PDB file of C-alpha atoms and ligand atoms in Angstrom:
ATOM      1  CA  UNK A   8      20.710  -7.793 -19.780  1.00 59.00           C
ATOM      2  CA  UNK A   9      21.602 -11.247 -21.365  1.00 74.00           C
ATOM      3  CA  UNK A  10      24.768 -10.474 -23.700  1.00 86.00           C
ATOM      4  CA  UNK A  11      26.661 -13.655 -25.436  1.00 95.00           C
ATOM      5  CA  UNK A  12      30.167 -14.371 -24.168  1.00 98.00           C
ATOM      6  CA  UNK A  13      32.703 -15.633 -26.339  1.00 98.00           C
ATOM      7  CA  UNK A  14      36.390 -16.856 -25.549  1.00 98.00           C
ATOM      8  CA  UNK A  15      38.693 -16.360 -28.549  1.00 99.00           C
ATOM      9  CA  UNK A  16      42.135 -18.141 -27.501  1.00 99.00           C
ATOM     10  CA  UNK A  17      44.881 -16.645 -29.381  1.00 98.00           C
ATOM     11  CA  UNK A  18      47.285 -18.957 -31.189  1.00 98.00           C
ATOM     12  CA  UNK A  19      50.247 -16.657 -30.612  1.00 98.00           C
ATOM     13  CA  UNK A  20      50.652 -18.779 -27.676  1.00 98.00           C
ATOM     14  CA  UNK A  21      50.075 -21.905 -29.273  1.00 98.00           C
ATOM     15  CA  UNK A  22      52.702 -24.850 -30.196  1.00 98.00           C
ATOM     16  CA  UNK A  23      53.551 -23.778 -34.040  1.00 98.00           C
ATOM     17  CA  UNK A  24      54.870 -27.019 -34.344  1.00 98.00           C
ATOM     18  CA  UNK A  25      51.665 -28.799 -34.431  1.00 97.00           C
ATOM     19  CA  UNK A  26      48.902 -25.868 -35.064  1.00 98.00           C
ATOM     20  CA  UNK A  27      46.380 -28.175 -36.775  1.00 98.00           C
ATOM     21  CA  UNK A  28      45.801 -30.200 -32.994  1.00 98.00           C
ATOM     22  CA  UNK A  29      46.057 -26.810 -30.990  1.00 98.00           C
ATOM     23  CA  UNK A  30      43.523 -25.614 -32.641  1.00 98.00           C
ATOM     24  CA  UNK A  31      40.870 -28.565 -33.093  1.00 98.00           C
ATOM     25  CA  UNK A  32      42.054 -29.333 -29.299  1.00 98.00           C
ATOM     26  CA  UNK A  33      40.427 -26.049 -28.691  1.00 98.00           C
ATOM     27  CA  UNK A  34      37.030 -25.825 -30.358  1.00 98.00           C
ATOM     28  CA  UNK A  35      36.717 -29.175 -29.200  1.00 98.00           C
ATOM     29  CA  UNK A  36      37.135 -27.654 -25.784  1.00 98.00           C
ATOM     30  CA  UNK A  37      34.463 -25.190 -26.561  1.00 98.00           C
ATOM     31  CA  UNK A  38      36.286 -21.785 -28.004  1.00 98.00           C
ATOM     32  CA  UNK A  39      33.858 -19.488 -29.957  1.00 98.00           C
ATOM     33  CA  UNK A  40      36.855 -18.689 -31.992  1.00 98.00           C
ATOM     34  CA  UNK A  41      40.251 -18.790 -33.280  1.00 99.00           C
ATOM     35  CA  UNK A  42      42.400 -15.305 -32.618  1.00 99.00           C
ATOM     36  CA  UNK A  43      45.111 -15.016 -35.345  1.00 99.00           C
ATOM     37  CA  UNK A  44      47.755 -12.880 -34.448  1.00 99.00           C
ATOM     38  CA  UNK A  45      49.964 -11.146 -37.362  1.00 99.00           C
ATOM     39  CA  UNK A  46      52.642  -9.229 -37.080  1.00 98.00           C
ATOM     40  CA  UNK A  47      55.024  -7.737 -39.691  1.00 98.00           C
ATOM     41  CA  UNK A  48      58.306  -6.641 -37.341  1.00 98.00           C
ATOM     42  CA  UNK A  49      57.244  -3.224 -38.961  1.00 98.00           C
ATOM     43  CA  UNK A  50      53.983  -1.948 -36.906  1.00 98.00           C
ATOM     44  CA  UNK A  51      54.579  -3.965 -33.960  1.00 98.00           C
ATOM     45  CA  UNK A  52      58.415  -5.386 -33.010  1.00 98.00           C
ATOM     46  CA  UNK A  53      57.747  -9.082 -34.115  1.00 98.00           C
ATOM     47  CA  UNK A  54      57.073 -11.327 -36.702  1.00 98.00           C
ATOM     48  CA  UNK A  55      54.410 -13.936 -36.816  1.00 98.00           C
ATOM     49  CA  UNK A  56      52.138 -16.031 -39.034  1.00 98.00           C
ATOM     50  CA  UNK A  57      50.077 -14.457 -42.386  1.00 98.00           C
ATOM     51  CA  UNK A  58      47.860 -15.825 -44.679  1.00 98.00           C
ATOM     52  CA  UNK A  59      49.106 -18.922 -45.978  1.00 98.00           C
ATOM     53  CA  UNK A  60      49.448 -20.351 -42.575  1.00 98.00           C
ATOM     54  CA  UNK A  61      45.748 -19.087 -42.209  1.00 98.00           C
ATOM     55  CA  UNK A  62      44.678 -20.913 -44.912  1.00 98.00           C
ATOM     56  CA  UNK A  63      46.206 -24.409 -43.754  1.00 98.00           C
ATOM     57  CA  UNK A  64      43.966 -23.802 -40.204  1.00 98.00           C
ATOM     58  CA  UNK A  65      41.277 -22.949 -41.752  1.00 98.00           C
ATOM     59  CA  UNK A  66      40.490 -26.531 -42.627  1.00 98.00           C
ATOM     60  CA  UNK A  67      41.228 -28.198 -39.142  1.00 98.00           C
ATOM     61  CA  UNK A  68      37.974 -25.837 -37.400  1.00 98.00           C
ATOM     62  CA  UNK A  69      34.986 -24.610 -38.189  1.00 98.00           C
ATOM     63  CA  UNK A  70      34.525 -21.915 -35.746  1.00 98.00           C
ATOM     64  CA  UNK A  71      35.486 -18.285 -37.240  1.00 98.00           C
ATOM     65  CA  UNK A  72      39.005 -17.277 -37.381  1.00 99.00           C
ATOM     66  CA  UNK A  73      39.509 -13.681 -35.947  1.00 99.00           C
ATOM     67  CA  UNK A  74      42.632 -11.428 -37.888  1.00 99.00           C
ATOM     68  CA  UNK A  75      43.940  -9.111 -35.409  1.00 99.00           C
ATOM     69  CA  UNK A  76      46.465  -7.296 -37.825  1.00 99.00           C
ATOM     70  CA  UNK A  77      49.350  -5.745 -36.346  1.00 99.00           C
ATOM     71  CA  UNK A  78      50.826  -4.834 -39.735  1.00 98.00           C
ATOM     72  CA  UNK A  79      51.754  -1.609 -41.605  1.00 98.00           C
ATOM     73  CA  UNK A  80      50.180  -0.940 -44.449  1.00 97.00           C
ATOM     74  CA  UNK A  81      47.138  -3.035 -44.436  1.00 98.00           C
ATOM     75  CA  UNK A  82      44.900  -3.022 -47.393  1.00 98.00           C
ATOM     76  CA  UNK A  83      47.114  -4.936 -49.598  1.00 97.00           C
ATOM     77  CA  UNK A  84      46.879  -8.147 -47.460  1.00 98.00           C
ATOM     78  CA  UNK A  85      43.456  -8.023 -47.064  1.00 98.00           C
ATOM     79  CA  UNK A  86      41.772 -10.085 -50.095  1.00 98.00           C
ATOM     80  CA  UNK A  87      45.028 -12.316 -49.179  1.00 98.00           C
ATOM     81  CA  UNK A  88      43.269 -13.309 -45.792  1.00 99.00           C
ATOM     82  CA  UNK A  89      39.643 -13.513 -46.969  1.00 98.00           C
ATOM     83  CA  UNK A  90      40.721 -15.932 -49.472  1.00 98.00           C
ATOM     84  CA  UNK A  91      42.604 -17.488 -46.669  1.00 98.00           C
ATOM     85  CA  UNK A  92      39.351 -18.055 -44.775  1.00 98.00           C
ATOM     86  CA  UNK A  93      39.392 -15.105 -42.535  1.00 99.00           C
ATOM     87  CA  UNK A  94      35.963 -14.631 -40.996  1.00 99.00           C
ATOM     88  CA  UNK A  95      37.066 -11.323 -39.021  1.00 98.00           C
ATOM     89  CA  UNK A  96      39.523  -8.898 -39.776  1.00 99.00           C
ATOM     90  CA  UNK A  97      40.670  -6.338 -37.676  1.00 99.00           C
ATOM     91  CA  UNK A  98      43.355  -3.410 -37.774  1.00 99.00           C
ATOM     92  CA  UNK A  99      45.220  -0.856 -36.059  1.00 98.00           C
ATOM     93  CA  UNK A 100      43.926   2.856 -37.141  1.00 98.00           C
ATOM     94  CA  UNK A 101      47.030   4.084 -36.808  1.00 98.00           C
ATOM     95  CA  UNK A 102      48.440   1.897 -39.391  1.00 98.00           C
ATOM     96  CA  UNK A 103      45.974   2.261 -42.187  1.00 98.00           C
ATOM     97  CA  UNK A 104      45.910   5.538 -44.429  1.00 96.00           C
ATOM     98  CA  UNK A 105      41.922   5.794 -45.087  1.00 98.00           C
ATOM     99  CA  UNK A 106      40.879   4.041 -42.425  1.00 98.00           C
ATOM    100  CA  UNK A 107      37.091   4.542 -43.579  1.00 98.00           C
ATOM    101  CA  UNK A 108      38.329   2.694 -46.992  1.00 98.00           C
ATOM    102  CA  UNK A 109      40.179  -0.514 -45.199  1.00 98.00           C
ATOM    103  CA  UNK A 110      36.900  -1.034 -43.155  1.00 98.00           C
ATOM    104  CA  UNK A 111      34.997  -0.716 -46.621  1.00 98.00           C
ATOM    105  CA  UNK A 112      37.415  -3.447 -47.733  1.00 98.00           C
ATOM    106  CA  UNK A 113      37.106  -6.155 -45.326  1.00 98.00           C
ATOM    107  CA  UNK A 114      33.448  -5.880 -45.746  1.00 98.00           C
ATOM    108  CA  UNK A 115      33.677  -5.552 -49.305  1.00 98.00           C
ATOM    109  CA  UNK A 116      35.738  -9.096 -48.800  1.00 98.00           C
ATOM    110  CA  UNK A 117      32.772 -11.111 -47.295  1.00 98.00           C
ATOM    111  CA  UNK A 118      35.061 -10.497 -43.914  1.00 99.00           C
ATOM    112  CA  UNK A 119      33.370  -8.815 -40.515  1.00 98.00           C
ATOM    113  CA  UNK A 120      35.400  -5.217 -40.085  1.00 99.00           C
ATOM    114  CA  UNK A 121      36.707  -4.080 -37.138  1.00 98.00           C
ATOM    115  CA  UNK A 122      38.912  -1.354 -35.367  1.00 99.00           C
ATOM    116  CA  UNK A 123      41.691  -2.294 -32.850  1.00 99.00           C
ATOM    117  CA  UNK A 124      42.613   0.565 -30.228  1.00 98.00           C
ATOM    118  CA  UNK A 125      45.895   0.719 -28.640  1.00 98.00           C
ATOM    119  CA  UNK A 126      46.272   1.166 -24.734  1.00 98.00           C
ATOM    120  CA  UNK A 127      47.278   5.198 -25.397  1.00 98.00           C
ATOM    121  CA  UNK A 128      44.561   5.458 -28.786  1.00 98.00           C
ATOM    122  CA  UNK A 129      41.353   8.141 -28.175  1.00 98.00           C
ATOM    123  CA  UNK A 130      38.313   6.470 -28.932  1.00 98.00           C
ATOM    124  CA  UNK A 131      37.467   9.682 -31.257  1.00 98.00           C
ATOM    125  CA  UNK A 132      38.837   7.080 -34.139  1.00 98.00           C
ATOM    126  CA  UNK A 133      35.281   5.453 -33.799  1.00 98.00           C
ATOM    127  CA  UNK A 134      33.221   9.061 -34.424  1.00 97.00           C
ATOM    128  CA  UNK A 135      32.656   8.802 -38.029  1.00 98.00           C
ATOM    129  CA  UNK A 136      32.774   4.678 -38.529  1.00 98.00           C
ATOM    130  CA  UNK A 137      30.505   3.036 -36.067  1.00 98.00           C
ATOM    131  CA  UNK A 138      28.592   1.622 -38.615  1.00 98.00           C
ATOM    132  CA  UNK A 139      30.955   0.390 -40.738  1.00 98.00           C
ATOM    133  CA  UNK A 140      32.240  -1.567 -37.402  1.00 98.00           C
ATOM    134  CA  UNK A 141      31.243  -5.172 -36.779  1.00 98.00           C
ATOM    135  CA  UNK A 142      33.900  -4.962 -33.592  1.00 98.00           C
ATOM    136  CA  UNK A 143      35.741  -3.061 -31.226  1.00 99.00           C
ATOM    137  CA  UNK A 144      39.027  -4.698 -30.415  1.00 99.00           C
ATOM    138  CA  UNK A 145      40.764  -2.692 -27.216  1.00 98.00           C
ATOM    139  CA  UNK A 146      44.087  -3.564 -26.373  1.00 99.00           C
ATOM    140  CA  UNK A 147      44.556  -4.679 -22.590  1.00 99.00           C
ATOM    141  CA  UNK A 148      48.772  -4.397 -23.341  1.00 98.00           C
ATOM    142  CA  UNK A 149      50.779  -2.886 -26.162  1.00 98.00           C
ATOM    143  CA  UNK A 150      50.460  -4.691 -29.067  1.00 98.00           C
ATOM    144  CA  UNK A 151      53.281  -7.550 -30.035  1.00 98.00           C
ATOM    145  CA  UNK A 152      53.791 -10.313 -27.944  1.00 98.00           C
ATOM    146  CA  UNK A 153      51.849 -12.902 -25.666  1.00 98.00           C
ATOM    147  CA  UNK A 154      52.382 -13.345 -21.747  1.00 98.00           C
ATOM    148  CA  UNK A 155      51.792  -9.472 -20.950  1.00 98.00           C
ATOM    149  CA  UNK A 156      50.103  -7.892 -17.634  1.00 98.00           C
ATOM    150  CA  UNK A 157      46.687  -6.517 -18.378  1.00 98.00           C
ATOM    151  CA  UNK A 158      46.792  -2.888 -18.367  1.00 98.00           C
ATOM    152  CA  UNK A 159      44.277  -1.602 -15.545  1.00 98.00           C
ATOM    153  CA  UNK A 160      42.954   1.573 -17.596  1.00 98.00           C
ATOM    154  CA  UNK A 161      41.584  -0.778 -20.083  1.00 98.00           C
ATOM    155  CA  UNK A 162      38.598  -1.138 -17.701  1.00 98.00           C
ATOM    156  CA  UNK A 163      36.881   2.255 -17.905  1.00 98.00           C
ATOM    157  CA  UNK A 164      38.216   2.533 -21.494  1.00 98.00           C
ATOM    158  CA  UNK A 165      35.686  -0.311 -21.502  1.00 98.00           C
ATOM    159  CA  UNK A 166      32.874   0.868 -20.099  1.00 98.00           C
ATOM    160  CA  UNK A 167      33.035   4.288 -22.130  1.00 98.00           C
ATOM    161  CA  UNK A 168      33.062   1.950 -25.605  1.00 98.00           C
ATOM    162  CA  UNK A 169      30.332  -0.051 -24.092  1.00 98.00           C
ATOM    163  CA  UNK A 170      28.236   2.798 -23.594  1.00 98.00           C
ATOM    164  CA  UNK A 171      29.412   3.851 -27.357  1.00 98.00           C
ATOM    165  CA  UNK A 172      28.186   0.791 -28.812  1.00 98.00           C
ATOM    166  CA  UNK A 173      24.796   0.872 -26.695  1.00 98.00           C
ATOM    167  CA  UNK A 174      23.789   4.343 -27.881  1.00 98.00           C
ATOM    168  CA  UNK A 175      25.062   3.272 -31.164  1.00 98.00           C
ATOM    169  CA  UNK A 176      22.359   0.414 -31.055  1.00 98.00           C
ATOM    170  CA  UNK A 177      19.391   1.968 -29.120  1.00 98.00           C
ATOM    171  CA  UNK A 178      19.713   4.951 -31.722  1.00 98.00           C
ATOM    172  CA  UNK A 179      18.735   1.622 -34.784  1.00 98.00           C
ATOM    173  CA  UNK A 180      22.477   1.072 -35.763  1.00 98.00           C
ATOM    174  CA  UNK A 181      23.805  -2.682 -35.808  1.00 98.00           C
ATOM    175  CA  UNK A 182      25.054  -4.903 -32.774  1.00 98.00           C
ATOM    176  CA  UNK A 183      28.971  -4.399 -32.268  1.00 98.00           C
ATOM    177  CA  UNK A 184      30.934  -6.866 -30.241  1.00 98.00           C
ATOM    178  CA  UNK A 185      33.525  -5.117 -28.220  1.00 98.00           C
ATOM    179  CA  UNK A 186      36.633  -7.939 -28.089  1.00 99.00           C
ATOM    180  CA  UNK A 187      39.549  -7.388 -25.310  1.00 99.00           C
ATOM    181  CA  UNK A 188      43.039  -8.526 -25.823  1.00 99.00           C
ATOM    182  CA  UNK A 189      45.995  -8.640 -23.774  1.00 98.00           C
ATOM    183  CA  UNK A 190      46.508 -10.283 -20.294  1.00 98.00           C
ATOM    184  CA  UNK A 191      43.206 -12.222 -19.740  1.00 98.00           C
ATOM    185  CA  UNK A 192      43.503 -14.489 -16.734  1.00 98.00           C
ATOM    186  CA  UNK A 193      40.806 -16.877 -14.981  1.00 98.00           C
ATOM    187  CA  UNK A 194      41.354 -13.987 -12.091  1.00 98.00           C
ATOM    188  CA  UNK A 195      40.377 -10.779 -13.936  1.00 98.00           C
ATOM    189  CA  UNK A 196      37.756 -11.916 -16.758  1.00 98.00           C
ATOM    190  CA  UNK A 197      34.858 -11.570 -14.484  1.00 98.00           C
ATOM    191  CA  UNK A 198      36.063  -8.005 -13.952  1.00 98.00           C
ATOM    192  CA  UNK A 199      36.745  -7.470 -17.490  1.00 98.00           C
ATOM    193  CA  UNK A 200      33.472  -8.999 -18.475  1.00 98.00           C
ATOM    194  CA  UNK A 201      31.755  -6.341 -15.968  1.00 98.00           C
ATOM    195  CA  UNK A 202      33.667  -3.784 -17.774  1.00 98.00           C
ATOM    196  CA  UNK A 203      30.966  -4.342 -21.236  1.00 98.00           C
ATOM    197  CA  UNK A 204      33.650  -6.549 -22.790  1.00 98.00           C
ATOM    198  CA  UNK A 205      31.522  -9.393 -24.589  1.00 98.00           C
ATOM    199  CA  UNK A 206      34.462 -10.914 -26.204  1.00 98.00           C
ATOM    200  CA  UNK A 207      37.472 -12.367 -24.599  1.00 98.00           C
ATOM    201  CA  UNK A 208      40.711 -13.408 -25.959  1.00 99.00           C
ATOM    202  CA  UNK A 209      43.191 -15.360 -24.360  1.00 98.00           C
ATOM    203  CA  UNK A 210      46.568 -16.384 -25.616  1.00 98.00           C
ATOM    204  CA  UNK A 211      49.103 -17.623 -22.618  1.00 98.00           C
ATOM    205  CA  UNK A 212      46.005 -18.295 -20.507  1.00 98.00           C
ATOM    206  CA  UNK A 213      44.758 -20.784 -22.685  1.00 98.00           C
ATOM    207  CA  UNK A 214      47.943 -22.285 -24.426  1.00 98.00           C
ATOM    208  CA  UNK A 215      49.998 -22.581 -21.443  1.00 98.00           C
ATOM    209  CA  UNK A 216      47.405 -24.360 -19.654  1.00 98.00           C
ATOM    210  CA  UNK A 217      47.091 -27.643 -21.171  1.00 97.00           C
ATOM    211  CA  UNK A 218      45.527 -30.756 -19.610  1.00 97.00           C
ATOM    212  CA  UNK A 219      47.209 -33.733 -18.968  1.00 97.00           C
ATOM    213  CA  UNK A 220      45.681 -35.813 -21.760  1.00 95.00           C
ATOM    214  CA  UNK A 221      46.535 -32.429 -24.184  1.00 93.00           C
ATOM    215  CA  UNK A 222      43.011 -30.868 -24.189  1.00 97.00           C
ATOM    216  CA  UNK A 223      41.794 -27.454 -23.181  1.00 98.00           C
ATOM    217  CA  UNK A 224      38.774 -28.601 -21.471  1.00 98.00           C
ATOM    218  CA  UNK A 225      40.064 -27.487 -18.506  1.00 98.00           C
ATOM    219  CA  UNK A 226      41.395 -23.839 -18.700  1.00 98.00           C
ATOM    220  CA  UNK A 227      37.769 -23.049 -20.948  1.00 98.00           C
ATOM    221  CA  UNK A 228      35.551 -24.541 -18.376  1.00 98.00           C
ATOM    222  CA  UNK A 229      37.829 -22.183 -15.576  1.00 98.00           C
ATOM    223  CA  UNK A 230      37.055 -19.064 -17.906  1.00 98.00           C
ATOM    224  CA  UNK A 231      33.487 -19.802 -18.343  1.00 98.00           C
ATOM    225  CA  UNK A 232      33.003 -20.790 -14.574  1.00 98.00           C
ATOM    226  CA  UNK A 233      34.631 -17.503 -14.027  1.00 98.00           C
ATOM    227  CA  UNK A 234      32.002 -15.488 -16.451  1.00 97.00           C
ATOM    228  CA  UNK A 235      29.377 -17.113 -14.694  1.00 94.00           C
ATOM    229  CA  UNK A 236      28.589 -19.795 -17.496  1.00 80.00           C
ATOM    230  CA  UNK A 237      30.031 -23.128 -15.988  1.00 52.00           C
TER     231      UNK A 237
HETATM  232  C1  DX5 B 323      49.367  -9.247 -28.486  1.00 87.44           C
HETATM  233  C2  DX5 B 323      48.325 -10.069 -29.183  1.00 87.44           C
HETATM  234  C3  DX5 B 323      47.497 -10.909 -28.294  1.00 87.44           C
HETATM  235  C4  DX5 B 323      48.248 -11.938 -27.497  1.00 87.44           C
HETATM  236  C5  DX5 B 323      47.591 -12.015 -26.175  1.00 87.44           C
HETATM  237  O1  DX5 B 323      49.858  -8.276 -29.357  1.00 87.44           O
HETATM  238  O2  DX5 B 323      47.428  -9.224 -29.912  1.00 87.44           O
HETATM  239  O3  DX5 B 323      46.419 -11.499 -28.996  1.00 87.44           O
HETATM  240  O4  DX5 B 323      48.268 -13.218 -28.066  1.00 87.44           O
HETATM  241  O5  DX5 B 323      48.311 -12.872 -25.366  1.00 87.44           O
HETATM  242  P1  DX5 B 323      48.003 -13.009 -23.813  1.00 87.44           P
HETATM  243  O6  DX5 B 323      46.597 -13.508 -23.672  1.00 87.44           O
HETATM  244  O7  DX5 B 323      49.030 -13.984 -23.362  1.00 87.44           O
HETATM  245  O8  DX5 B 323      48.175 -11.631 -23.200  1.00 87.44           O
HETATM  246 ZN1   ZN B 324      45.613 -10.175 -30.774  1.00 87.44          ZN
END
């Protein structure tokens, strides 16, 4: 089976200084799209980057910009990032109230929905939503900062949401990527990749790999080489 790969490098890792040229430096390198990491020193211990600093990327790519929320509560920021340009939007179950509802809201914003599970979260949170799900984001590390080891159980936490999502689409339901976060390397992805993961992000693997004339051609072409798609 023929499943498309995509490498979403996370801007946590970026320089904030100069976001606009990190982030055309990397679609012009060949990213699929643009992780946005937010976090509200409340649901996860640090404090990032919300919609207003969205909204002046938005303009610098065209590839989709992926919302991993790491904030508590959620729904109110929601519009705030579709308006922002948000393409994706996706949110920690443990953080949301009516997690049924929030899904119905991203949607309901012209945004793709979808779930993020923690290292130690059951994957019984996806029984009564898969097809309000557009994506499956499992975390690879605990949630809130960059530069962390993968987390080896993430692997057959993999494969059981792959075979999720495959029943979920053999029995008529809609396609549902299944996105990994959290210590992707050039050495593991192939592994991870293996695993059913079709969607990779990469923060400190990407950003603190820059080539000498300030691109990213290099560090993609490694991950792709490494998924087989040199
Ligand atoms: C962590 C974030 C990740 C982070 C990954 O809470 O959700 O997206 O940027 O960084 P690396 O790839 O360095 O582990
Ligand atoms: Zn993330």
């Amino acid at each position: 089976m023929t499943r498309t790969l995509r490498i979403a490098p996370s801007i946590l890792s970026a320089d904030f200084s100069r976001l606009g040229e990190e982030v055309r430096a990397v679609e012009a390198a060949g990213a699929d799209l643009i992780h946005f990491d937010v976090m509200d020193n409340h649901y996860v211990p640090n404090l990032t980057i919300g919609p207003m600093v969205c909204a002046a990327v938005r303009p610098h790519v065209k590839i989709p910009i992926d919302v991993h929320l790491m904030v508590a509560p959620v729904d109110r920021i929601i519009p705030d990032f579709a308006e922002a340009g948000a393409n994706l939007i996706t949110f920690h179950p443990e953080a949301a109230a009516h997690v049924d509802r929030t899904l119905q809201l991203i949607r309901d914003s012209g945004c793709r929905a979808g779930l993020v599970l923690n290292p130690a979260t059951p994957l019984n949170v996806l029984d009564h939503v898969m097809d309000r799900l557009d994506v499956v984001l499992l975390m690879s590390v605990n949630p809130g900062f960059g530069g962390q080891s993968f987390i080896g159980s993430a692997l057959a936490k993999l494969r059981a949401v792959r075979a999720r999502i495959d029943a979920h689409v053999a029995a008529g339901g809609a396609p549902i990527w299944l996105e990994i976060d959290g210590g992707v390397k050039v050495d593991n992805i192939a592994a991870i990749a293996a695993a059913g993961a079709d969607t990779f992000v990469a923060g400190s693997a990407v950003f603190g790999a820059r080539d000498p004339d300030g691109g990213y051609h290099g560090i993609l072409a490694r991950l792709r080489g490494a998924l087989g798609e040199a």
